[in-house]
mmCIF file of C-alpha atoms in Angstrom:
data_model
loop_
_atom_site.group_PDB
_atom_site.id
_atom_site.type_symbol
_atom_site.label_atom_id
_atom_site.label_comp_id
_atom_site.label_asym_id
_atom_site.label_seq_id
_atom_site.Cartn_x
_atom_site.Cartn_y
_atom_site.Cartn_z
ATOM 1 C CA UNK A 177 29.820 -79.478 -110.663
ATOM 2 C CA UNK A 178 27.751 -82.520 -109.504
ATOM 3 C CA UNK A 179 30.255 -82.724 -106.167
ATOM 4 C CA UNK A 180 29.026 -79.334 -105.489
ATOM 5 C CA UNK A 181 25.584 -79.797 -106.638
ATOM 6 C CA UNK A 182 25.292 -82.679 -103.898
ATOM 7 C CA UNK A 183 27.011 -81.016 -101.344
ATOM 8 C CA UNK A 184 24.271 -77.716 -101.748
ATOM 9 C CA UNK A 185 21.616 -79.511 -101.218
ATOM 10 C CA UNK A 186 23.203 -81.384 -98.328
ATOM 11 C CA UNK A 187 23.058 -78.098 -96.483
ATOM 12 C CA UNK A 188 20.061 -77.210 -97.644
ATOM 13 C CA UNK A 189 18.705 -80.223 -96.340
ATOM 14 C CA UNK A 190 20.345 -79.831 -92.640
ATOM 15 C CA UNK A 191 18.914 -76.136 -93.029
ATOM 16 C CA UNK A 192 15.380 -77.183 -93.511
ATOM 17 C CA UNK A 193 15.603 -79.868 -90.812
ATOM 18 C CA UNK A 194 17.307 -77.511 -88.007
ATOM 19 C CA UNK A 195 13.886 -74.388 -89.451
ATOM 20 C CA UNK A 196 11.444 -77.870 -88.912
ATOM 21 C CA UNK A 197 12.598 -78.349 -85.047
ATOM 22 C CA UNK A 198 12.824 -74.887 -84.783
ATOM 23 C CA UNK A 199 8.631 -74.857 -86.172
ATOM 24 C CA UNK A 200 8.133 -77.186 -83.365
ATOM 25 C CA UNK A 201 8.419 -75.322 -80.882
ATOM 26 C CA UNK A 202 6.841 -71.928 -82.143
ATOM 27 C CA UNK A 203 3.458 -72.253 -81.258
ATOM 28 C CA UNK A 204 4.006 -69.320 -78.750
ATOM 29 C CA UNK A 205 7.495 -70.046 -78.605
ATOM 30 C CA UNK A 206 10.382 -68.870 -79.997
ATOM 31 C CA UNK A 207 12.691 -71.649 -81.121
ATOM 32 C CA UNK A 208 16.554 -69.429 -81.713
ATOM 33 C CA UNK A 209 18.791 -71.424 -84.454
ATOM 34 C CA UNK A 210 22.421 -71.119 -84.587
ATOM 35 C CA UNK A 211 23.138 -67.796 -86.431
ATOM 36 C CA UNK A 212 21.395 -65.848 -83.343
ATOM 37 C CA UNK A 213 22.765 -63.674 -81.433
ATOM 38 C CA UNK A 214 22.076 -66.033 -78.553
ATOM 39 C CA UNK A 215 24.438 -68.723 -79.906
ATOM 40 C CA UNK A 216 27.110 -66.183 -81.028
ATOM 41 C CA UNK A 217 27.725 -64.740 -77.640
ATOM 42 C CA UNK A 218 27.000 -68.230 -75.794
ATOM 43 C CA UNK A 219 30.173 -70.082 -78.212
ATOM 44 C CA UNK A 220 31.989 -66.867 -77.156
ATOM 45 C CA UNK A 221 32.058 -68.146 -73.543
ATOM 46 C CA UNK A 222 32.231 -71.981 -74.099
ATOM 47 C CA UNK A 223 35.303 -70.896 -75.908
ATOM 48 C CA UNK A 224 36.661 -68.604 -73.646
ATOM 49 C CA UNK A 225 36.101 -70.827 -71.155
ATOM 50 C CA UNK A 226 37.583 -73.941 -73.505
ATOM 51 C CA UNK A 227 34.337 -75.514 -72.906
ATOM 52 C CA UNK A 228 33.276 -78.958 -74.814
ATOM 53 C CA UNK A 229 30.487 -78.987 -74.275
ATOM 54 C CA UNK A 230 28.149 -79.703 -77.742
ATOM 55 C CA UNK A 231 24.476 -77.195 -78.057
ATOM 56 C CA UNK A 232 21.922 -78.997 -79.657
ATOM 57 C CA UNK A 233 19.469 -75.877 -79.669
ATOM 58 C CA UNK A 234 18.287 -72.813 -77.898
ATOM 59 C CA UNK A 235 14.799 -71.283 -77.064
ATOM 60 C CA UNK A 236 13.990 -68.080 -75.286
ATOM 61 C CA UNK A 237 10.548 -66.596 -74.158
ATOM 62 C CA UNK A 238 10.024 -63.644 -72.509
ATOM 63 C CA UNK A 239 11.850 -59.946 -73.109
ATOM 64 C CA UNK A 240 15.690 -60.866 -73.148
ATOM 65 C CA UNK A 241 16.697 -57.316 -72.152
ATOM 66 C CA UNK A 242 18.901 -55.829 -69.173
ATOM 67 C CA UNK A 243 18.379 -57.028 -65.989
ATOM 68 C CA UNK A 244 21.182 -55.327 -64.412
ATOM 69 C CA UNK A 245 20.043 -54.828 -61.099
ATOM 70 C CA UNK A 246 18.493 -58.097 -60.389
ATOM 71 C CA UNK A 247 19.377 -61.997 -60.107
ATOM 72 C CA UNK A 248 19.556 -64.445 -63.125
ATOM 73 C CA UNK A 249 18.320 -67.819 -62.046
ATOM 74 C CA UNK A 250 20.412 -70.730 -63.302
ATOM 75 C CA UNK A 251 18.788 -74.525 -62.861
ATOM 76 C CA UNK A 252 18.971 -77.324 -65.135
ATOM 77 C CA UNK A 253 17.362 -80.789 -65.437
ATOM 78 C CA UNK A 254 19.332 -83.909 -66.940
ATOM 79 C CA UNK A 255 18.127 -87.249 -66.726
ATOM 80 C CA UNK A 256 19.792 -89.824 -64.842
ATOM 81 C CA UNK A 257 17.332 -92.252 -64.333
ATOM 82 C CA UNK A 258 15.616 -93.323 -61.915
ATOM 83 C CA UNK A 259 17.606 -94.420 -58.324
ATOM 84 C CA UNK A 260 16.291 -95.797 -55.792
ATOM 85 C CA UNK A 261 15.613 -95.414 -52.655
ATOM 86 C CA UNK A 262 18.452 -97.610 -49.540
ATOM 87 C CA UNK A 263 18.430 -96.213 -46.085
ATOM 88 C CA UNK A 264 17.523 -93.027 -45.743
ATOM 89 C CA UNK A 265 18.330 -91.909 -48.980
ATOM 90 C CA UNK A 266 15.429 -91.251 -51.041
ATOM 91 C CA UNK A 267 13.992 -92.436 -54.287
ATOM 92 C CA UNK A 268 15.325 -90.553 -56.888
ATOM 93 C CA UNK A 269 13.598 -90.372 -60.192
ATOM 94 C CA UNK A 270 12.570 -88.285 -63.371
ATOM 95 C CA UNK A 271 9.054 -88.156 -63.224
ATOM 96 C CA UNK A 272 9.063 -86.116 -60.269
ATOM 97 C CA UNK A 273 11.643 -83.625 -60.667
ATOM 98 C CA UNK A 274 9.070 -82.840 -64.609
ATOM 99 C CA UNK A 275 6.387 -82.363 -61.325
ATOM 100 C CA UNK A 276 8.583 -79.715 -59.321
ATOM 101 C CA UNK A 277 9.032 -78.283 -62.546
ATOM 102 C CA UNK A 278 5.802 -76.261 -62.500
ATOM 103 C CA UNK A 279 7.248 -74.062 -59.191
ATOM 104 C CA UNK A 280 9.831 -71.939 -62.146
ATOM 105 C CA UNK A 281 5.534 -70.778 -63.406
ATOM 106 C CA UNK A 282 6.062 -68.658 -59.664
ATOM 107 C CA UNK A 283 9.747 -67.202 -60.059
ATOM 108 C CA UNK A 284 9.662 -63.742 -61.658
ATOM 109 C CA UNK A 285 13.530 -63.185 -62.014
ATOM 110 C CA UNK A 286 14.895 -64.461 -65.336
ATOM 111 C CA UNK A 287 15.949 -67.750 -65.964
ATOM 112 C CA UNK A 288 18.774 -69.684 -67.855
ATOM 113 C CA UNK A 289 18.329 -73.587 -67.591
ATOM 114 C CA UNK A 290 20.103 -76.341 -69.391
ATOM 115 C CA UNK A 291 19.221 -79.792 -70.356
ATOM 116 C CA UNK A 292 19.488 -82.423 -73.000
ATOM 117 C CA UNK A 293 16.007 -83.499 -73.963
ATOM 118 C CA UNK A 294 13.907 -81.068 -76.197
ATOM 119 C CA UNK A 295 10.819 -82.176 -74.786
ATOM 120 C CA UNK A 296 11.431 -80.964 -71.578
ATOM 121 C CA UNK A 297 13.165 -77.393 -73.121
ATOM 122 C CA UNK A 298 9.791 -77.521 -74.649
ATOM 123 C CA UNK A 299 8.284 -78.361 -71.318
ATOM 124 C CA UNK A 300 10.242 -75.347 -69.706
ATOM 125 C CA UNK A 301 8.976 -72.590 -71.793
ATOM 126 C CA UNK A 302 5.464 -73.376 -71.434
ATOM 127 C CA UNK A 303 5.923 -73.122 -67.826
ATOM 128 C CA UNK A 304 7.503 -70.006 -67.840
ATOM 129 C CA UNK A 305 4.539 -68.321 -70.026
ATOM 130 C CA UNK A 306 6.477 -65.654 -70.913
ATOM 131 C CA UNK A 307 8.580 -65.063 -68.554
ATOM 132 C CA UNK A 308 12.511 -64.245 -69.304
ATOM 133 C CA UNK A 309 13.888 -67.258 -70.317
ATOM 134 C CA UNK A 310 16.628 -68.788 -72.164
ATOM 135 C CA UNK A 311 16.792 -72.418 -72.079
ATOM 136 C CA UNK A 312 20.021 -74.572 -73.337
ATOM 137 C CA UNK A 313 19.752 -78.160 -75.064
ATOM 138 C CA UNK A 314 23.268 -79.787 -74.554
ATOM 139 C CA UNK A 315 24.779 -83.324 -75.183
ATOM 140 C CA UNK A 316 25.199 -84.480 -71.386
ATOM 141 C CA UNK A 317 27.747 -87.107 -73.023
ATOM 142 C CA UNK A 318 30.203 -83.520 -73.545
ATOM 143 C CA UNK A 319 30.412 -81.771 -70.631
ATOM 144 C CA UNK A 320 33.072 -81.779 -68.205
ATOM 145 C CA UNK A 321 31.166 -83.521 -65.351
ATOM 146 C CA UNK A 322 29.661 -86.240 -67.520
ATOM 147 C CA UNK A 323 32.456 -86.665 -70.368
ATOM 148 C CA UNK A 324 35.648 -86.362 -68.213
ATOM 149 C CA UNK A 325 34.791 -86.913 -64.557
ATOM 150 C CA UNK A 326 32.637 -89.704 -64.943
ATOM 151 C CA UNK A 327 33.839 -92.460 -66.161
ATOM 152 C CA UNK A 328 36.321 -91.894 -63.700
ATOM 153 C CA UNK A 329 34.415 -91.986 -60.566
ATOM 154 C CA UNK A 330 32.947 -95.034 -62.239
ATOM 155 C CA UNK A 331 36.062 -96.535 -61.495
ATOM 156 C CA UNK A 332 36.627 -94.820 -58.127
ATOM 157 C CA UNK A 333 33.351 -96.128 -56.812
ATOM 158 C CA UNK A 334 33.665 -99.747 -58.635
ATOM 159 C CA UNK A 335 36.327 -99.942 -56.123
ATOM 160 C CA UNK A 336 35.432 -102.406 -53.572
ATOM 161 C CA UNK A 337 37.385 -100.779 -50.473
ATOM 162 C CA UNK A 338 36.038 -97.486 -51.911
ATOM 163 C CA UNK A 339 33.253 -96.258 -48.547
ATOM 164 C CA UNK A 340 29.567 -96.834 -49.910
ATOM 165 C CA UNK A 341 27.358 -93.706 -49.722
ATOM 166 C CA UNK A 342 23.813 -94.210 -51.114
ATOM 167 C CA UNK A 343 23.941 -92.377 -53.627
ATOM 168 C CA UNK A 344 27.141 -90.255 -53.924
ATOM 169 C CA UNK A 345 29.889 -92.942 -53.668
ATOM 170 C CA UNK A 346 27.583 -95.697 -55.681
ATOM 171 C CA UNK A 347 26.118 -94.179 -58.914
ATOM 172 C CA UNK A 348 28.860 -91.717 -60.807
ATOM 173 C CA UNK A 349 26.421 -90.366 -62.450
ATOM 174 C CA UNK A 350 24.247 -88.912 -59.844
ATOM 175 C CA UNK A 351 27.529 -87.412 -58.507
ATOM 176 C CA UNK A 352 28.181 -86.000 -61.962
ATOM 177 C CA UNK A 353 24.869 -83.880 -62.207
ATOM 178 C CA UNK A 354 25.784 -82.148 -58.822
ATOM 179 C CA UNK A 355 29.074 -81.202 -60.276
ATOM 180 C CA UNK A 356 27.230 -80.000 -63.329
ATOM 181 C CA UNK A 357 25.963 -77.314 -61.763
ATOM 182 C CA UNK A 358 29.656 -75.468 -61.526
ATOM 183 C CA UNK A 359 30.194 -76.206 -64.552
ATOM 184 C CA UNK A 360 26.921 -74.448 -65.391
ATOM 185 C CA UNK A 361 27.499 -71.564 -62.870
ATOM 186 C CA UNK A 362 31.014 -70.854 -64.545
ATOM 187 C CA UNK A 363 29.500 -70.609 -68.279
ATOM 188 C CA UNK A 364 26.484 -68.394 -66.847
ATOM 189 C CA UNK A 365 29.036 -65.805 -65.251
ATOM 190 C CA UNK A 366 31.129 -65.408 -68.636
ATOM 191 C CA UNK A 367 27.937 -64.953 -70.418
ATOM 192 C CA UNK A 368 25.755 -63.837 -68.377
ATOM 193 C CA UNK A 369 22.463 -63.252 -70.990
ATOM 194 C CA UNK A 370 20.299 -61.282 -68.851
ATOM 195 C CA UNK A 371 23.259 -59.262 -67.436
ATOM 196 C CA UNK A 372 22.327 -59.131 -64.213
ATOM 197 C CA UNK A 373 24.413 -57.797 -61.300
ATOM 198 C CA UNK A 374 23.578 -61.236 -59.273
ATOM 199 C CA UNK A 375 23.312 -65.147 -60.439
ATOM 200 C CA UNK A 376 21.910 -68.161 -58.056
ATOM 201 C CA UNK A 377 21.728 -71.790 -58.412
ATOM 202 C CA UNK A 378 18.508 -73.561 -58.286
ATOM 203 C CA UNK A 379 17.926 -77.089 -57.521
ATOM 204 C CA UNK A 380 14.925 -78.547 -59.478
ATOM 205 C CA UNK A 381 13.294 -79.903 -56.136
ATOM 206 C CA UNK A 382 14.163 -76.930 -53.944
ATOM 207 C CA UNK A 383 10.797 -75.888 -53.762
ATOM 208 C CA UNK A 384 8.720 -79.502 -53.981
ATOM 209 C CA UNK A 385 6.649 -78.222 -51.460
ATOM 210 C CA UNK A 386 5.133 -75.256 -52.647
ATOM 211 C CA UNK A 387 4.433 -77.164 -55.872
ATOM 212 C CA UNK A 388 2.929 -80.563 -53.529
ATOM 213 C CA UNK A 389 0.594 -77.161 -51.109
ATOM 214 C CA UNK A 390 -0.114 -75.846 -55.039
ATOM 215 C CA UNK A 391 1.353 -72.892 -53.505
ATOM 216 C CA UNK A 392 2.448 -70.772 -56.614
ATOM 217 C CA UNK A 393 2.211 -67.387 -55.735
ATOM 218 C CA UNK A 394 4.679 -65.360 -57.599
ATOM 219 C CA UNK A 395 8.308 -64.251 -56.257
ATOM 220 C CA UNK A 396 11.432 -62.435 -56.773
ATOM 221 C CA UNK A 397 14.512 -64.451 -55.480
ATOM 222 C CA UNK A 398 17.289 -61.571 -54.298
ATOM 223 C CA UNK A 399 20.008 -61.588 -52.354
ATOM 224 C CA UNK A 400 19.656 -61.639 -49.309
ATOM 225 C CA UNK A 401 19.455 -57.738 -47.191
ATOM 226 C CA UNK A 402 22.134 -57.151 -44.873
ATOM 227 C CA UNK A 403 25.076 -60.428 -46.734
ATOM 228 C CA UNK A 404 28.633 -59.119 -48.094
ATOM 229 C CA UNK A 405 28.274 -58.860 -51.821
ATOM 230 C CA UNK A 406 32.085 -59.608 -52.275
ATOM 231 C CA UNK A 407 31.075 -63.433 -50.785
ATOM 232 C CA UNK A 408 28.988 -66.156 -51.995
ATOM 233 C CA UNK A 409 25.976 -67.203 -50.086
ATOM 234 C CA UNK A 410 25.963 -70.878 -49.056
ATOM 235 C CA UNK A 411 23.409 -72.873 -46.961
ATOM 236 C CA UNK A 412 25.265 -73.606 -43.546
ATOM 237 C CA UNK A 413 23.696 -76.971 -42.394
ATOM 238 C CA UNK A 414 26.133 -77.287 -39.613
ATOM 239 C CA UNK A 415 28.813 -77.322 -37.772
ATOM 240 C CA UNK A 416 31.740 -79.634 -39.108
ATOM 241 C CA UNK A 417 33.118 -82.356 -36.128
ATOM 242 C CA UNK A 418 36.179 -82.614 -35.641
ATOM 243 C CA UNK A 419 37.510 -85.479 -37.613
ATOM 244 C CA UNK A 420 34.784 -83.464 -40.406
ATOM 245 C CA UNK A 421 38.219 -81.371 -40.591
ATOM 246 C CA UNK A 422 39.910 -83.211 -43.654
ATOM 247 C CA UNK A 423 39.526 -83.743 -46.794
ATOM 248 C CA UNK A 424 39.949 -87.614 -46.943
ATOM 249 C CA UNK A 425 37.563 -88.247 -44.370
ATOM 250 C CA UNK A 426 34.645 -86.006 -45.747
ATOM 251 C CA UNK A 427 35.285 -87.437 -49.176
ATOM 252 C CA UNK A 428 34.949 -90.603 -47.996
ATOM 253 C CA UNK A 429 32.381 -90.443 -45.603
ATOM 254 C CA UNK A 430 29.924 -88.150 -46.637
ATOM 255 C CA UNK A 431 29.116 -85.833 -44.151
ATOM 256 C CA UNK A 432 27.079 -82.610 -45.290
ATOM 257 C CA UNK A 433 28.383 -79.300 -44.186
ATOM 258 C CA UNK A 434 27.175 -76.722 -46.702
ATOM 259 C CA UNK A 435 23.974 -77.760 -49.025
ATOM 260 C CA UNK A 436 24.171 -77.556 -52.557
ATOM 261 C CA UNK A 437 20.507 -77.192 -53.839
ATOM 262 C CA UNK A 438 20.412 -73.114 -53.465
ATOM 263 C CA UNK A 439 23.299 -70.603 -53.225
ATOM 264 C CA UNK A 440 23.512 -67.576 -54.602
ATOM 265 C CA UNK A 441 26.125 -64.121 -55.076
ATOM 266 C CA UNK A 442 26.923 -61.338 -57.117
ATOM 267 C CA UNK A 443 28.763 -62.574 -60.555
ATOM 268 C CA UNK A 444 32.957 -61.795 -59.460
ATOM 269 C CA UNK A 445 32.112 -63.683 -56.336
ATOM 270 C CA UNK A 446 30.698 -66.264 -58.011
ATOM 271 C CA UNK A 447 33.282 -66.752 -60.985
ATOM 272 C CA UNK A 448 36.066 -67.366 -58.728
ATOM 273 C CA UNK A 449 33.712 -69.716 -56.529
ATOM 274 C CA UNK A 450 33.354 -72.044 -59.231
ATOM 275 C CA UNK A 451 36.206 -72.030 -61.073
ATOM 276 C CA UNK A 452 38.079 -72.596 -57.258
ATOM 277 C CA UNK A 453 35.434 -75.694 -56.856
ATOM 278 C CA UNK A 454 36.511 -76.901 -60.178
ATOM 279 C CA UNK A 455 40.296 -76.899 -59.965
ATOM 280 C CA UNK A 456 39.542 -78.287 -56.105
ATOM 281 C CA UNK A 457 37.737 -81.211 -57.733
ATOM 282 C CA UNK A 458 40.335 -81.883 -60.100
ATOM 283 C CA UNK A 459 43.087 -82.390 -56.924
ATOM 284 C CA UNK A 460 40.364 -84.912 -55.678
ATOM 285 C CA UNK A 461 40.317 -86.686 -58.053
ATOM 286 C CA UNK A 462 44.353 -87.353 -58.585
ATOM 287 C CA UNK A 463 44.367 -88.214 -54.501
ATOM 288 C CA UNK A 464 41.996 -91.052 -55.677
ATOM 289 C CA UNK A 465 38.684 -88.772 -53.867
ATOM 290 C CA UNK A 466 35.533 -88.607 -55.763
ATOM 291 C CA UNK A 467 32.276 -87.911 -54.248
ATOM 292 C CA UNK A 468 29.393 -84.859 -54.809
ATOM 293 C CA UNK A 469 29.106 -81.317 -54.259
ATOM 294 C CA UNK A 470 28.453 -80.749 -51.119
ATOM 295 C CA UNK A 471 31.273 -82.755 -49.977
ATOM 296 C CA UNK A 472 33.466 -80.894 -52.485
ATOM 297 C CA UNK A 473 32.598 -77.911 -50.837
ATOM 298 C CA UNK A 474 33.393 -79.212 -47.365
ATOM 299 C CA UNK A 475 36.569 -80.168 -48.102
ATOM 300 C CA UNK A 476 37.581 -77.071 -49.481
ATOM 301 C CA UNK A 477 36.551 -74.561 -46.641
ATOM 302 C CA UNK A 478 36.330 -76.691 -43.437
ATOM 303 C CA UNK A 479 40.043 -78.408 -44.175
ATOM 304 C CA UNK A 480 41.923 -74.957 -43.365
ATOM 305 C CA UNK A 481 45.160 -77.316 -43.355
ATOM 306 C CA UNK A 482 45.020 -78.505 -46.746
ATOM 307 C CA UNK A 483 43.270 -75.730 -49.258
ATOM 308 C CA UNK A 484 44.049 -72.273 -48.839
ATOM 309 C CA UNK A 485 41.513 -70.579 -51.446
ATOM 310 C CA UNK A 486 40.892 -67.333 -52.561
ATOM 311 C CA UNK A 487 36.809 -67.500 -52.901
ATOM 312 C CA UNK A 488 35.451 -66.010 -50.209
ATOM 313 C CA UNK A 489 31.629 -67.860 -48.694
ATOM 314 C CA UNK A 490 29.280 -66.508 -46.015
ATOM 315 C CA UNK A 491 27.160 -68.919 -44.084
ATOM 316 C CA UNK A 492 23.402 -68.704 -43.822
ATOM 317 C CA UNK A 493 23.154 -70.849 -40.463
ATOM 318 C CA UNK A 494 20.530 -72.900 -41.099
ATOM 319 C CA UNK A 495 20.211 -73.450 -37.021
ATOM 320 C CA UNK A 496 19.511 -70.606 -36.737
ATOM 321 C CA UNK A 497 15.995 -70.659 -38.312
ATOM 322 C CA UNK A 498 13.142 -73.378 -35.829
ATOM 323 C CA UNK A 499 11.721 -75.649 -38.290
ATOM 324 C CA UNK A 500 13.414 -75.174 -41.730
ATOM 325 C CA UNK A 501 14.805 -78.101 -43.814
ATOM 326 C CA UNK A 502 18.366 -77.654 -43.152
ATOM 327 C CA UNK A 503 19.209 -78.448 -46.512
ATOM 328 C CA UNK A 504 16.925 -76.470 -48.087
ATOM 329 C CA UNK A 505 16.732 -73.208 -45.472
ATOM 330 C CA UNK A 506 18.135 -70.126 -47.297
ATOM 331 C CA UNK A 507 15.977 -71.383 -50.834
ATOM 332 C CA UNK A 508 13.165 -70.764 -48.590
ATOM 333 C CA UNK A 509 14.119 -67.882 -46.703
ATOM 334 C CA UNK A 510 15.063 -66.299 -49.596
ATOM 335 C CA UNK A 511 11.253 -67.576 -51.249
ATOM 336 C CA UNK A 512 10.000 -65.934 -48.215
ATOM 337 C CA UNK A 513 11.821 -62.641 -48.383
ATOM 338 C CA UNK A 514 10.690 -62.423 -52.229
ATOM 339 C CA UNK A 515 6.752 -63.053 -52.408
ATOM 340 C CA UNK A 516 4.725 -60.120 -54.017
#
């Protein structure tokens, strides 16, 4: 009886702590406990994928009803610390990304957002001002990108003979956070909480110029008119040079052919794309090759002799738009078309 009483009290304590945690975010925000349908549906998606991601909390805002004809925007903010500037690579600072998050107040699409910090989750809910949003707080180390790839990438990057390209092949956490995009998109294509026909990955800094200019006009992200709905649209930076059509060269010397900051497509093509991406990362890892997402995508679709992915992509050719940032031109063009 004493043991039972002890266990009951422990269970009650856990429940109370969880409720207190929820109440911290409950000024104008709903915090969802693990008994919720949101958590149940996410758990089912994780189980289907055999994912080991640990979910700490789920927060929602706005209307979670059917948004069938639209595009779910997927983003995340994971703190990997400050990465100093080096050569042409700019400084990466978590404080910068917190500032750039302000653009999400202007995005009318439903948003799914992952972070490992409750403070960031609370901030995002506040920024969204009641727009359809679900924020998932996770344990970073429980992800495939950080928990599995991270240590293996560290071992590769620690090899003094492996080419060093800052920060891609120097900081394993930086590489991991780029691969996390595809792990999270794979979850979204199964979960699809807002039941949209399409989804888009959006880097936090994709619209940093709009934030710097304090341009917070509302806009909606949509598939570009005239693009093939059976393919995933990728931002195509430039044509590869002959020597860059080899996956080993790409992974070791870091040319960027496709940009990873924004990509969009219908759910089923995305599902195949991200599944094949993850398999491709594993193949490259087996060859002792590690780098970031842009190099993995290039090695998938540029090296036509080594790999034959079934997923089809369509390039958005940034060079066709004069004066457009080649890495973010697809995101900028999508915003221009979606401004209210």
